[in-house]
Amino acid sequence: MAYGTNPAERYSYGEVSDEDRRDFLKALGVVAGGAVAGATLQDLRTEVSSGAAEGLAEMGEAVQNGLTGTLDATLLSEQLAALEGSFEMLSQLETMGVPEQDASAYQELTTAAWAINDHLSEAGFFASAEENLPAFAPAHIEETTRQLLHMDALPATLSEVGFSDEEQTALVMNIVNTREQLSWWMKTGDYPPADAVEDGVVREYVAPLHQRAAEGSLLWIDGLDHFLWQREPLVTSEMIDRGLWDVKSMLGGYYLMGSAARDLAKGDIADDQLTTLTTASTALMIIGQEFLISDVVRITDDKRAPRNSATN
Amino acid sequence: MTYESHLVELPEDAPWSEKPGESVVDQGDTDQIPEVDVTEQDLAETGEDPTNWLIMGGSYQSQRHTTADVITPENAGDLEVEYRLEVADHPNDFQGSPIIVDGDPPIMYATVGPDLLYAINARTGDILWRHFYRPLVGASDATPPAERGAAVLGDTVYKSTLDLGVIAIDRYTGEERWYYNGAAAYRGEVADDLMHEELKWERSRGTTSSFPPLIYDGMIMKGSFGGEFGVSGFFDGISLEDGSPQWRVNMTPEHEWVGDSWEHGGATAWASGALDPDEGTVVIPSANPGPWYGTVRPGWNPYSCGKVAVNTSDGEYQWHHQDSPHDWWDYDSPSPPVVFEAEVDGETRKFTTWPGKTGWVYTVDMETGQLHQRSDEYVQHLNTFNLPPYDDLDSAPWIMPDLIGGTNPQPSAYDPETRTLVVKGTNYPIKFSWFETEYQPGEIYIGMDTVRKTEPVQTEPGEQREGDEVHGDDEEEEDQENQQYLSEEVEEWNENAGVIAGIDPISGEVKWQNWFSWQVGPPWGGSLTTATGVTFAGGPGGYLHAFDTETGERLAQHVVGNHGVDGAPASWYDPNEGKQYVAITGGGGNQVEEEGNTIAVFSLQE
């Protein structure tokens, strides 16, 4: 994977290096020195100011006002509880390695998330988010990340589903350190239209940005049972390990989004935090799937398991 | 993941049997065509029968292998030209094979772009009739779409048409029998008139569904094209009895795509499939997903860029394999698959194998769809799968294979004796960048910048690749814009444009590679193997090449014409003459500048 800023070199698999942290802080305008590995979100919070939240609050309010249906707090709570169980299954998947034919272990991770997804879609959540939130421009990523660091509840929420302190930090850093690739995911109306651009986009067939991120994540996870089984001759343990981090990141993103929706249904979330969590969770799902593709799906010769030339 | 619900509704009130275009039939001495009833049994046995070539791929399994044994490695240089026939009004772009029905004389059926079908005395080259179908939507005369062959059964010859139909023609007279209108409905929606609005555009060179339809067990099967026009791909099973649709596979199964993105998802089935007649399974090649911007269609984007196996009786899903899931590089998978048996760990198993535009050969268990082997590279790889940066050609790395491949629609050939798959590959570097354009309504811009490198930096005057110095105004302007990139050295590139290679599909070993330099361009078209160990393949310089199948040693080359040879060879033995014949269609406007319209037939007396 290569882009202008090569986020592949800055993506963290749950462990935070000094360089990752420096890149992250630099992007947020903080020049850091010295050894800083093992940082927690709390540590980062002390170095990064929260910034202004007024704009984020307005957006959050607009997202809420743009809903076309009612969010069901009970449904969301139940499905979030079920989704917590998916995180517990990840270690079993590591042990499992390459799935057997017709296995469904990866698909089982997403059952609850699909239920949340369908509900959010029916309530117009995704459409409202796209309508009222900016796409992933650097300024918006920076602003929401500052807010994210200063959300008291964030570490607790992520801890609920098994993210260690260092993994939590890696999640947040990945949002900032892979921001260029995030910017490729545009709002539907920003893609060049097919009637003006050869190979352009027929917008009526394109789902809202946040829905693409969310459902894309679930589709990628669902397909892993089949893909890993089918490509067994190419698959390595490193691919599975990295893929599991990507999957965990996506599910973590989904859990944050679902939690924000549940709190919104309860009237228990500030407007700016709704914006922050919707943006951050969407970013995590985008990043997770982009890196899953790179880590597991696109298998170059240098990545593949050695060719077994066994013949008769 | 479940793929069972991938069949499309077929509205009964659609004009399935109405022909949108017009036919013109020219008849010559049709009495020369002997009455021979081609049966399904004949089709099943054509791979073993040296006297005919009834299926474009040489057999249901598409092995492109003849059991005729007059030609050997020792005498492959002794072939003589029987005739060179010029067909069609304009130079053309052949990419398939003629078919040969045995008899006295044998009859050749050959297709030429756009939508021409010829019946030819295969012994003499006499044209016996010509059926010209002029489709309702325009076919470009300047760049006629490539043609790839016909299909035959009983007294009927069948041809795919450019408006997504199948035309059944009396093979003795050239007159129409019936027409199947594949554009009568689309995504379950009946066309307002004879063709659905979203399936109308000018047919030009490239990925048309001009591969011959496949015939098996009372069914004729045909694909779709138009991914570059946003078409969601489909693949049809049609009754041979009356031309009515039986089933249609949605090549973009909707529940596996986000939102409605499947409706614009591409994955057309424009290339030719192969069959496992024992199980009644057809393996269908699939094209790239649409649109090019991957972020509007997150997920795997099944069944794009790979192969999908379905039951011939009802179209039901069996398995699929994607060479390039969620593709950004146009790495679709049009090369026809080959079905073969091999012994692995003491057990005889059935596989299907094909080379991808990705530059590897995939070998998949025919029953389960599990990958058994991915070969070593047979073309170069460089920064493969690097994503094209956004509006930034400067940062874009040189990538190999380029968007042409690897292997494009070129059919491979298989030799069961030596377990060798003969593949063709292209070997150019490319830069990609996608960008947001400042568009004006009514004006078309390209949403992706590409710079292909077909020459090394240091070339002497007169040393350019033939055709590269000839440009239209647009190309010249583009060249000037891209000159800074074209003058970049790509150190890793071996400066060969393409290759013909022999690969063991079970072990994945590349046994041999015969490279073609950048000066002549890449080999296109298909190949053929013989039971005696000879491989025939066309090349970019106007030759029919002969190689030793096991070693790749160059045995001989014969002149087809002064143009590329993009067709795929076919071979048959004529017992009345005591000769083995090799026919190849020579066009070649795709990757080399010189086009042609030659059907060349060579022979060797036993």
PDB file of C-alpha atoms in Angstrom, chain A residues 11-130:
ATOM      1  CA  TYR A  11      -0.683   2.197  11.215  1.00  0.00           C
ATOM      2  CA  SER A  12      -0.536   0.543  14.599  1.00  0.00           C
ATOM      3  CA  TYR A  13      -1.582  -3.038  15.318  1.00  0.00           C
ATOM      4  CA  GLY A  14      -2.445  -2.371  18.923  1.00  0.00           C
ATOM      5  CA  GLU A  15       1.045  -1.473  20.028  1.00  0.00           C
ATOM      6  CA  VAL A  16       2.140   2.129  20.047  1.00  0.00           C
ATOM      7  CA  SER A  17       5.664   3.039  19.057  1.00  0.00           C
ATOM      8  CA  ASP A  18       7.423   6.288  19.873  1.00  0.00           C
ATOM      9  CA  GLU A  19       7.268   7.186  16.224  1.00  0.00           C
ATOM     10  CA  ASP A  20       3.506   6.551  15.999  1.00  0.00           C
ATOM     11  CA  ARG A  21       2.948   8.789  18.942  1.00  0.00           C
ATOM     12  CA  ARG A  22       5.189  11.538  17.602  1.00  0.00           C
ATOM     13  CA  ASP A  23       3.399  11.477  14.255  1.00  0.00           C
ATOM     14  CA  PHE A  24       0.076  11.644  16.022  1.00  0.00           C
ATOM     15  CA  LEU A  25       1.018  14.545  18.253  1.00  0.00           C
ATOM     16  CA  LYS A  26       2.664  16.384  15.407  1.00  0.00           C
ATOM     17  CA  ALA A  27      -0.544  16.133  13.401  1.00  0.00           C
ATOM     18  CA  LEU A  28      -2.343  17.738  16.323  1.00  0.00           C
ATOM     19  CA  GLY A  29       0.224  20.505  16.593  1.00  0.00           C
ATOM     20  CA  VAL A  30       2.226  19.142  19.505  1.00  0.00           C
ATOM     21  CA  VAL A  31       5.965  18.695  19.166  1.00  0.00           C
ATOM     22  CA  ALA A  32       6.939  15.831  21.436  1.00  0.00           C
ATOM     23  CA  GLY A  33      10.376  14.742  22.435  1.00  0.00           C
ATOM     24  CA  GLY A  34      11.880  11.878  24.348  1.00  0.00           C
ATOM     25  CA  ALA A  35      10.648   8.328  24.742  1.00  0.00           C
ATOM     26  CA  VAL A  36       6.876   8.166  24.941  1.00  0.00           C
ATOM     27  CA  ALA A  37       5.932   4.568  24.258  1.00  0.00           C
ATOM     28  CA  GLY A  38       3.128   2.942  26.217  1.00  0.00           C
ATOM     29  CA  ALA A  39       1.081   6.103  26.322  1.00  0.00           C
ATOM     30  CA  THR A  40      -2.521   5.920  27.466  1.00  0.00           C
ATOM     31  CA  LEU A  41      -5.365   8.083  26.250  1.00  0.00           C
ATOM     32  CA  GLN A  42      -5.072   9.897  29.569  1.00  0.00           C
ATOM     33  CA  ASP A  43      -1.426  10.694  28.845  1.00  0.00           C
ATOM     34  CA  LEU A  44      -2.286  12.031  25.437  1.00  0.00           C
ATOM     35  CA  ARG A  45      -5.109  14.100  26.793  1.00  0.00           C
ATOM     36  CA  THR A  46      -2.686  16.103  28.902  1.00  0.00           C
ATOM     37  CA  GLU A  47      -0.699  17.032  25.816  1.00  0.00           C
ATOM     38  CA  VAL A  48      -3.548  17.805  23.434  1.00  0.00           C
ATOM     39  CA  SER A  49      -5.969  20.632  24.018  1.00  0.00           C
ATOM     40  CA  SER A  50      -9.636  19.969  23.475  1.00  0.00           C
ATOM     41  CA  GLY A  51     -10.282  22.798  21.025  1.00  0.00           C
ATOM     42  CA  ALA A  52     -13.590  24.439  20.384  1.00  0.00           C
ATOM     43  CA  ALA A  53     -16.675  22.265  20.378  1.00  0.00           C
ATOM     44  CA  GLU A  54     -19.383  24.690  19.248  1.00  0.00           C
ATOM     45  CA  GLY A  55     -19.309  23.619  15.623  1.00  0.00           C
ATOM     46  CA  LEU A  56     -19.415  19.975  16.598  1.00  0.00           C
ATOM     47  CA  ALA A  57     -22.418  20.570  18.814  1.00  0.00           C
ATOM     48  CA  GLU A  58     -24.377  22.211  16.026  1.00  0.00           C
ATOM     49  CA  MET A  59     -23.628  19.306  13.758  1.00  0.00           C
ATOM     50  CA  GLY A  60     -24.665  16.801  16.389  1.00  0.00           C
ATOM     51  CA  GLU A  61     -27.933  18.581  16.916  1.00  0.00           C
ATOM     52  CA  ALA A  62     -28.558  18.538  13.175  1.00  0.00           C
ATOM     53  CA  VAL A  63     -27.866  14.809  13.020  1.00  0.00           C
ATOM     54  CA  GLN A  64     -30.439  14.232  15.725  1.00  0.00           C
ATOM     55  CA  ASN A  65     -32.984  16.495  14.049  1.00  0.00           C
ATOM     56  CA  GLY A  66     -32.419  14.778  10.727  1.00  0.00           C
ATOM     57  CA  LEU A  67     -33.521  11.351  11.908  1.00  0.00           C
ATOM     58  CA  THR A  68     -36.599  10.088  10.101  1.00  0.00           C
ATOM     59  CA  GLY A  69     -37.426   7.399  12.639  1.00  0.00           C
ATOM     60  CA  THR A  70     -37.145   6.729  16.342  1.00  0.00           C
ATOM     61  CA  LEU A  71     -34.113   5.040  17.830  1.00  0.00           C
ATOM     62  CA  ASP A  72     -35.025   2.179  20.139  1.00  0.00           C
ATOM     63  CA  ALA A  73     -32.812   2.289  23.250  1.00  0.00           C
ATOM     64  CA  THR A  74     -33.875  -1.179  24.386  1.00  0.00           C
ATOM     65  CA  LEU A  75     -33.059  -2.813  21.043  1.00  0.00           C
ATOM     66  CA  LEU A  76     -29.750  -1.045  20.858  1.00  0.00           C
ATOM     67  CA  SER A  77     -28.823  -1.973  24.445  1.00  0.00           C
ATOM     68  CA  GLU A  78     -29.645  -5.612  23.820  1.00  0.00           C
ATOM     69  CA  GLN A  79     -27.666  -5.789  20.618  1.00  0.00           C
ATOM     70  CA  LEU A  80     -24.710  -3.948  22.140  1.00  0.00           C
ATOM     71  CA  ALA A  81     -24.659  -6.513  24.934  1.00  0.00           C
ATOM     72  CA  ALA A  82     -24.640  -9.229  22.294  1.00  0.00           C
ATOM     73  CA  LEU A  83     -21.902  -7.446  20.398  1.00  0.00           C
ATOM     74  CA  GLU A  84     -19.736  -7.473  23.525  1.00  0.00           C
ATOM     75  CA  GLY A  85     -19.724 -11.243  23.182  1.00  0.00           C
ATOM     76  CA  SER A  86     -18.142 -10.949  19.758  1.00  0.00           C
ATOM     77  CA  PHE A  87     -15.017  -9.431  21.257  1.00  0.00           C
ATOM     78  CA  GLU A  88     -14.704 -12.403  23.560  1.00  0.00           C
ATOM     79  CA  MET A  89     -14.680 -14.712  20.552  1.00  0.00           C
ATOM     80  CA  LEU A  90     -11.659 -13.097  18.925  1.00  0.00           C
ATOM     81  CA  SER A  91      -9.118 -15.121  20.866  1.00  0.00           C
ATOM     82  CA  GLN A  92     -10.841 -18.305  19.734  1.00  0.00           C
ATOM     83  CA  LEU A  93     -10.449 -17.187  16.150  1.00  0.00           C
ATOM     84  CA  GLU A  94      -6.756 -16.719  16.678  1.00  0.00           C
ATOM     85  CA  THR A  95      -6.534 -20.271  17.969  1.00  0.00           C
ATOM     86  CA  MET A  96      -8.686 -21.530  15.094  1.00  0.00           C
ATOM     87  CA  GLY A  97      -6.403 -20.128  12.384  1.00  0.00           C
ATOM     88  CA  VAL A  98      -7.672 -21.006   8.920  1.00  0.00           C
ATOM     89  CA  PRO A  99     -11.400 -21.816   9.120  1.00  0.00           C
ATOM     90  CA  GLU A 100     -12.806 -25.139   7.989  1.00  0.00           C
ATOM     91  CA  GLN A 101     -15.003 -25.325   4.910  1.00  0.00           C
ATOM     92  CA  ASP A 102     -18.432 -23.750   5.507  1.00  0.00           C
ATOM     93  CA  ALA A 103     -17.321 -22.350   8.886  1.00  0.00           C
ATOM     94  CA  SER A 104     -19.183 -19.316  10.167  1.00  0.00           C
ATOM     95  CA  ALA A 105     -17.028 -18.140  13.055  1.00  0.00           C
ATOM     96  CA  TYR A 106     -16.302 -14.750  11.526  1.00  0.00           C
ATOM     97  CA  GLN A 107     -19.890 -14.301  10.416  1.00  0.00           C
ATOM     98  CA  GLU A 108     -21.047 -14.888  13.971  1.00  0.00           C
ATOM     99  CA  LEU A 109     -19.074 -11.839  15.059  1.00  0.00           C
ATOM    100  CA  THR A 110     -21.378  -9.532  13.141  1.00  0.00           C
ATOM    101  CA  THR A 111     -24.866 -10.821  13.940  1.00  0.00           C
ATOM    102  CA  ALA A 112     -25.582  -8.183  16.551  1.00  0.00           C
ATOM    103  CA  ALA A 113     -23.901  -5.456  14.532  1.00  0.00           C
ATOM    104  CA  TRP A 114     -26.164  -6.195  11.565  1.00  0.00           C
ATOM    105  CA  ALA A 115     -29.194  -5.832  13.822  1.00  0.00           C
ATOM    106  CA  ILE A 116     -27.903  -2.440  14.977  1.00  0.00           C
ATOM    107  CA  ASN A 117     -27.117  -1.542  11.402  1.00  0.00           C
ATOM    108  CA  ASP A 118     -30.595  -2.313  10.129  1.00  0.00           C
ATOM    109  CA  HIS A 119     -32.113  -0.268  12.931  1.00  0.00           C
ATOM    110  CA  LEU A 120     -29.866   2.740  12.323  1.00  0.00           C
ATOM    111  CA  SER A 121     -30.590   2.568   8.630  1.00  0.00           C
ATOM    112  CA  GLU A 122     -34.348   2.432   9.163  1.00  0.00           C
ATOM    113  CA  ALA A 123     -34.199   5.405  11.511  1.00  0.00           C
ATOM    114  CA  GLY A 124     -32.368   7.463   8.894  1.00  0.00           C
ATOM    115  CA  PHE A 125     -29.256   7.736  11.047  1.00  0.00           C
ATOM    116  CA  PHE A 126     -26.775   7.201   8.214  1.00  0.00           C
ATOM    117  CA  ALA A 127     -28.514   9.560   5.843  1.00  0.00           C
ATOM    118  CA  SER A 128     -28.673  12.249   8.518  1.00  0.00           C
ATOM    119  CA  ALA A 129     -25.013  11.766   9.428  1.00  0.00           C
ATOM    120  CA  GLU A 130     -23.946  12.231   5.828  1.00  0.00           C
TER     121      GLU A 130
END
